[in-house]
C-alpha positions as a printed Julia matrix, in Angstrom:
409×3 Matrix{Float64}:
   5.86  135.17  123.97
   6.5   133.08  120.92
   7.85  135.76  119.03
  10.39  136.78  121.68
  11.43  133.23  122.42
  11.76  132.13  118.86
  14.0   135.66  118.23
  16.2   134.99  120.88
  16.35  131.07  119.73
  17.53  132.37  116.46
  20.14  134.7   117.9
  21.66  131.73  119.74
  22.49  130.33  116.58
  23.32  133.49  114.53
  25.86  131.94  112.15
  24.19  129.58  110.67
  20.81  131.49  110.64
  22.84  134.7   109.05
  23.95  132.25  106.13
  20.57  130.69  105.46
  19.13  134.44  105.54
  21.6   135.81  103.0
  20.84  132.69  100.79
  16.98  133.0   100.79
  17.39  136.97  100.66
  19.48  136.54   97.18
  17.11  134.12   95.78
  14.16  136.27   96.72
  15.8   139.23   94.77
  16.56  137.26   91.87
  12.96  135.78   91.59
  11.35  139.15   92.28
  14.26  141.1    90.17
  13.46  138.92   87.13
   9.68  139.21   86.98
  10.18  142.99   87.41
  12.77  143.13   84.72
  10.67  140.88   82.55
   7.17  143.03   82.88
   9.3   146.17   82.31
  11.41  144.83   79.38
   8.19  143.58   77.71
   7.0   147.09   77.98
   9.84  148.62   76.76
  10.34  146.3    73.97
   6.67  147.46   73.04
   7.58  150.78   73.19
  10.51  150.56   70.72
   8.74  152.68   68.38
   5.73  154.76   70.11
   2.74  156.85   68.43
   3.51  155.28   65.09
   0.02  153.91   63.64
   1.07  152.34   60.69
   4.37  150.85   59.3
   4.03  149.99   55.41
   6.69  148.4    53.27
   6.6   145.81   50.13
   4.56  142.97   50.69
   6.23  140.17   53.33
   5.77  138.88   56.58
   4.39  141.19   59.21
   7.66  140.41   61.32
  10.21  140.81   58.84
   8.69  144.11   57.77
   9.05  145.09   61.57
  12.37  143.9    61.88
  14.04  145.98   58.88
  12.26  149.02   59.58
  12.43  149.34   63.22
  15.27  147.17   64.35
  17.19  147.55   61.26
  17.6   143.35   61.05
  17.49  141.73   57.87
  16.66  143.27   54.5
  13.07  144.19   52.58
  12.25  141.75   49.89
  11.41  145.04   47.73
  11.27  148.82   47.52
   8.16  151.1    47.53
   8.05  153.56   44.55
   7.95  157.15   45.45
   4.63  157.79   43.76
   3.03  155.01   45.81
   4.6   156.78   48.8
   3.19  160.04   47.71
  -0.28  158.78   46.96
  -0.62  157.36   50.49
   0.72  159.97   52.53
  -1.42  162.28   50.59
  -4.46  160.66   52.07
  -6.67  163.31   54.23
  -6.6   160.86   57.19
  -2.54  160.92   57.41
  -1.37  163.55   59.63
   2.43  162.56   59.23
   4.79  160.39   57.67
   8.24  159.12   57.8
  10.07  157.78   54.85
  12.73  155.08   55.45
  15.37  154.36   52.76
  17.76  151.49   53.71
  20.64  149.83   51.72
  23.99  151.66   52.77
  26.2   151.47   56.15
  29.21  152.66   57.52
  31.72  150.34   59.29
  29.09  148.11   60.11
  26.41  150.25   61.15
  22.98  150.94   59.26
  22.59  154.15   57.33
  18.93  155.74   57.18
  17.65  158.1    54.81
  14.76  159.99   55.78
  13.42  163.35   56.22
  13.38  166.27   58.8
   9.96  164.98   59.94
  11.62  161.94   61.5
  13.19  163.93   64.11
   9.95  166.0    64.66
   7.26  162.92   64.7
   9.51  159.65   65.73
   8.79  158.39   69.34
   9.97  155.67   71.52
   9.49  154.54   75.1
   6.23  156.25   76.79
   6.04  158.6    73.52
   9.43  160.28   74.27
  10.7   162.49   71.18
  14.16  162.29   69.87
  16.53  164.99   71.26
  20.08  166.05   70.22
  22.79  165.66   72.62
  24.74  168.01   70.38
  24.4   169.87   66.94
  21.21  170.04   64.82
  19.04  167.76   62.42
  20.47  167.45   58.91
  19.81  170.44   56.72
  22.12  170.0    53.73
  22.6   166.96   51.51
  25.8   165.83   52.84
  24.62  166.17   56.7
  24.53  163.13   59.0
  22.93  162.99   62.56
  24.65  159.69   64.2
  23.14  157.6    67.02
  24.53  157.83   70.37
  26.06  154.5    69.88
  27.8   155.33   66.74
  29.38  158.3    67.91
  30.56  156.88   71.25
  32.2   153.57   69.46
  33.76  155.61   66.38
  34.42  158.42   68.55
  32.98  161.01   66.17
  32.66  164.66   66.87
  30.36  167.36   65.25
  32.45  168.56   62.0
  33.98  165.0    61.66
  33.75  163.5    57.9
  32.8   160.08   56.89
  31.98  158.22   53.88
  29.0   155.64   53.25
  29.86  152.11   51.84
  27.52  149.13   50.43
  26.81  146.28   52.31
  26.67  145.54   56.33
  30.54  144.77   56.89
  32.84  146.76   59.04
  34.96  146.79   56.14
  33.77  147.61   52.62
  35.56  147.91   49.01
  32.58  150.01   47.84
  32.46  153.32   49.3
  31.39  156.74   48.21
  34.45  158.32   49.03
  34.02  160.91   46.54
  31.0   162.07   48.48
  31.94  162.13   52.07
  29.39  163.38   54.85
  29.82  165.89   57.6
  28.63  165.22   61.25
  26.22  167.97   62.13
  24.32  166.31   65.16
  24.58  163.46   67.6
  21.33  162.14   69.54
  20.98  161.45   72.8
  21.02  157.52   73.78
  17.68  155.99   73.38
  18.35  152.58   74.14
  16.72  151.59   70.72
  17.92  150.98   67.23
  17.99  154.45   66.65
  21.62  154.68   68.88
  23.31  152.31   66.0
  21.86  154.29   62.92
  23.07  157.05   60.92
  20.57  159.37   59.74
  21.1   161.57   56.51
  18.39  163.07   54.22
  16.83  161.17   50.99
  18.51  163.6    49.18
  21.81  162.69   50.34
  21.08  158.96   49.84
  20.2   159.89   46.08
  23.23  162.06   45.44
  25.59  159.28   46.38
  24.19  157.03   44.0
  24.58  159.7    40.87
  26.07  157.64   38.01
  27.02  154.77   40.45
  27.9   151.88   38.33
  27.4   148.99   40.61
  25.62  147.78   43.99
  22.08  147.26   44.77
  21.07  151.02   43.76
  19.88  151.24   39.94
  22.47  153.91   38.23
  20.74  157.26   37.76
  20.83  158.9    34.46
  21.11  162.58   36.27
  23.82  164.61   35.84
  26.14  164.72   38.82
  26.62  168.71   38.33
  22.93  169.07   38.97
  22.47  172.48   40.08
  20.77  171.96   43.08
  21.21  168.52   44.88
  18.52  169.59   47.32
  15.72  168.82   44.65
  16.65  165.39   44.08
  13.71  163.04   44.18
  14.31  159.18   45.28
  12.91  156.82   42.57
  11.92  154.31   45.51
  12.01  153.69   49.43
  12.54  150.78   51.68
   9.3   151.65   53.9
   7.42  154.42   55.92
   5.56  155.03   59.0
   2.4   156.97   59.35
   0.59  158.69   61.91
  -3.25  159.27   61.45
  -5.32  161.93   62.5
  -8.01  159.68   64.01
  -7.46  156.17   65.28
 -10.69  155.2    63.75
  -9.25  155.27   60.59
  -6.46  152.94   61.24
  -7.89  149.56   59.98
  -9.71  151.4    57.14
  -6.22  152.89   55.69
  -4.61  149.56   56.58
  -7.21  147.47   54.31
  -6.83  150.0    51.48
  -2.79  149.71   51.87
  -2.79  145.92   51.61
  -5.19  146.2    48.63
  -3.32  149.08   46.82
  -3.67  148.51   43.24
  -0.4   149.97   41.94
   1.79  147.35   43.78
   1.83  144.83   46.37
   2.02  146.45   49.76
   1.83  145.66   53.55
   0.72  147.92   56.24
   1.2   146.57   59.99
   0.26  147.99   63.41
   3.74  148.09   65.15
   2.23  147.33   68.59
   0.38  144.25   67.53
   3.28  143.13   65.67
   5.61  143.81   68.57
   3.47  141.64   70.61
   3.53  138.64   67.97
   7.65  139.01   68.25
   7.75  139.11   71.8
   5.31  135.89   72.08
   8.05  134.17   70.06
  10.45  134.39   72.75
   8.23  133.09   75.7
  10.22  129.96   76.23
  13.17  132.24   77.35
  11.04  134.05   79.68
   9.74  130.42   81.39
  13.09  129.31   81.53
  14.24  132.29   83.53
  11.21  132.08   85.62
  11.86  128.31   86.11
  15.78  128.97   87.1
  14.8   131.72   89.66
  12.24  129.48   91.17
  14.67  126.77   91.62
  17.39  128.77   93.12
  14.63  129.88   95.68
  13.43  126.23   96.44
  17.29  125.2    96.63
  17.5   128.03   99.52
  14.42  127.19  101.14
  15.56  123.43  101.28
  18.65  124.63  102.82
  16.45  126.54  105.85
  14.73  123.21  106.06
  17.9   121.45  106.83
  19.37  123.98  108.95
  16.43  123.81  111.41
  16.2   119.83  110.95
  20.23  119.77  111.88
  19.42  122.27  114.95
  16.61  120.17  116.29
  19.05  117.34  117.06
  21.41  119.79  118.6
  18.5   121.32  120.69
  17.37  118.1   122.39
  18.37  119.4   125.56
  16.5   122.72  125.22
  13.33  120.72  124.3
  13.5   118.72  127.19
  13.93  121.87  129.55
  10.75  123.46  127.6
   8.87  120.38  128.06
   9.61  120.37  131.79
   8.42  123.83  132.08
   5.02  122.72  130.74
   5.57  123.6   127.13
   3.37  121.21  125.03
   4.7   119.41  121.85
   2.44  121.72  119.71
   3.89  124.72  121.46
   7.41  123.16  120.12
   5.88  122.92  116.72
   4.78  126.39  116.55
   7.77  127.62  117.49
  10.01  125.93  114.98
   7.44  127.19  112.32
   7.61  130.49  113.78
  11.59  130.62  113.67
  11.17  129.52  109.97
   8.78  132.64  109.03
  11.01  134.84  110.76
  13.75  134.15  108.63
  11.77  134.22  105.63
   9.89  137.46  106.4
  13.71  139.06  107.09
  15.01  137.84  104.03
  11.8   139.14  101.99
  12.36  142.45  103.6
  15.96  142.72  102.47
  15.47  141.42   99.01
  12.51  143.92   98.62
  14.85  146.93   99.98
  17.79  145.53   97.77
  15.43  145.63   94.64
  14.08  149.09   95.39
  17.46  150.5    95.66
  18.78  148.48   92.82
  16.19  149.79   90.44
  16.13  153.36   91.36
  20.17  153.38   90.93
  20.35  151.55   87.6
  17.18  152.81   86.04
  18.85  155.45   83.99
  21.56  153.55   82.78
  19.49  150.64   81.67
  17.4   152.72   79.86
  20.07  154.48   77.86
  22.31  151.54   77.49
  20.08  148.49   77.01
  16.84  150.3    76.18
  14.88  148.72   79.4
  12.91  151.63   80.75
  13.24  150.18   84.37
  10.97  152.06   86.94
  11.44  151.45   90.5
   9.87  148.13   92.11
   6.63  148.54   93.31
   4.25  145.74   94.36
   1.56  144.59   91.91
  -0.71  141.66   91.6
   1.72  139.22   90.25
   4.48  140.18   92.81
   2.1   139.94   95.78
   1.06  136.43   94.7
   4.81  135.46   94.38
   5.64  136.69   97.89
   2.53  134.85   99.35
   3.6   131.91   97.39
   7.41  132.11   99.1
   5.87  132.34  102.56
   3.69  129.58  101.64
   6.92  127.35  100.44
   8.71  128.34  103.27
   5.86  127.06  105.84
   5.81  123.66  103.87
   9.53  122.99  103.88
   9.75  123.67  107.57
   6.95  121.22  108.2
   9.63  118.24  108.34
  11.89  119.88  111.2
   8.81  121.03  113.07
   7.23  117.56  112.93
  10.65  116.3   114.09
  10.61  118.46  116.89
   6.79  117.6   117.81
   8.07  113.76  117.66
  10.97  114.55  120.08
   8.71  116.45  122.41
   6.27  113.61  123.21
């Protein structure tokens, strides 16, 4: 009887009830949506690079090494000699390695020199491999494979030619115009820094700097007419990634690299360093959660105000119920039940909207923003949050319920 009476009571004021319902639905959607995106973004952020056991670079800070080797942000304090790289990657516990050579750019996009092992071993997300939307990996010295964003923004197609330049500006006056590269492949979008990178071979990086007179690269003393440019060997690289045969060897090899006798090196565990970097942004997370909680509180206070206003308008209704034998407690419970019905309906609408939104936008978010958003599903955190919402609705509706109780005496 309580439920039926509360339902028809709400229907009699459907205009104000509907607006309150929508306001609470939107605020719950925002609160739960932000929490879901926060958890998924943290997971995606931690999987920007996946399956890599160690990242090695010149001795610097852990986060700085991660930023320039994975996110292409900033610059290395020093390079690593090629002989040191060969020494470490030939260790028996190393299964594979990916060399990284940075320093050049093309119209503001970073150029990365590497080898074909990059396309075979590099992983992102939940150990997803790189896939080519068009073409193939580089094979010749002057081949280049473009990230999805590079190809999209610069409108490049397979077979187009481009030139590399020094620095990171969109316009450069130090270009290797005499040694153009040809686009042979375009990668699928990953939502990671890979999308904004041009990938060339280590031999290509060395070839464009043969007899180079200026810039950050040391002048090479080799003849430009070298019979086979494919045999070029770099003097140094910026960093490299390692995959090991056994996880048990990670810390031992990390310690050996950090104590490498030939030059000062640093080996980091990318997962651990990514977690440290994410923790630096904890204040942003907390700010978003606080704002969404305040939005929800404002909506619930609106619910309380709506019910409080209706009490004054329903004095005649309350008098009639009292004449029919309804006790003040009956009136109190009725008002609380109305508040719970509105909140539960808003919660249902918000959850359905959230599930639909995450299902429809998941692919787009993964491709363009790198946030691999799985469809929303309840977990311990969201269940606690929903319980808190219902409790908050109960508390804010105490004022109108007590007011009705007092008027019914």
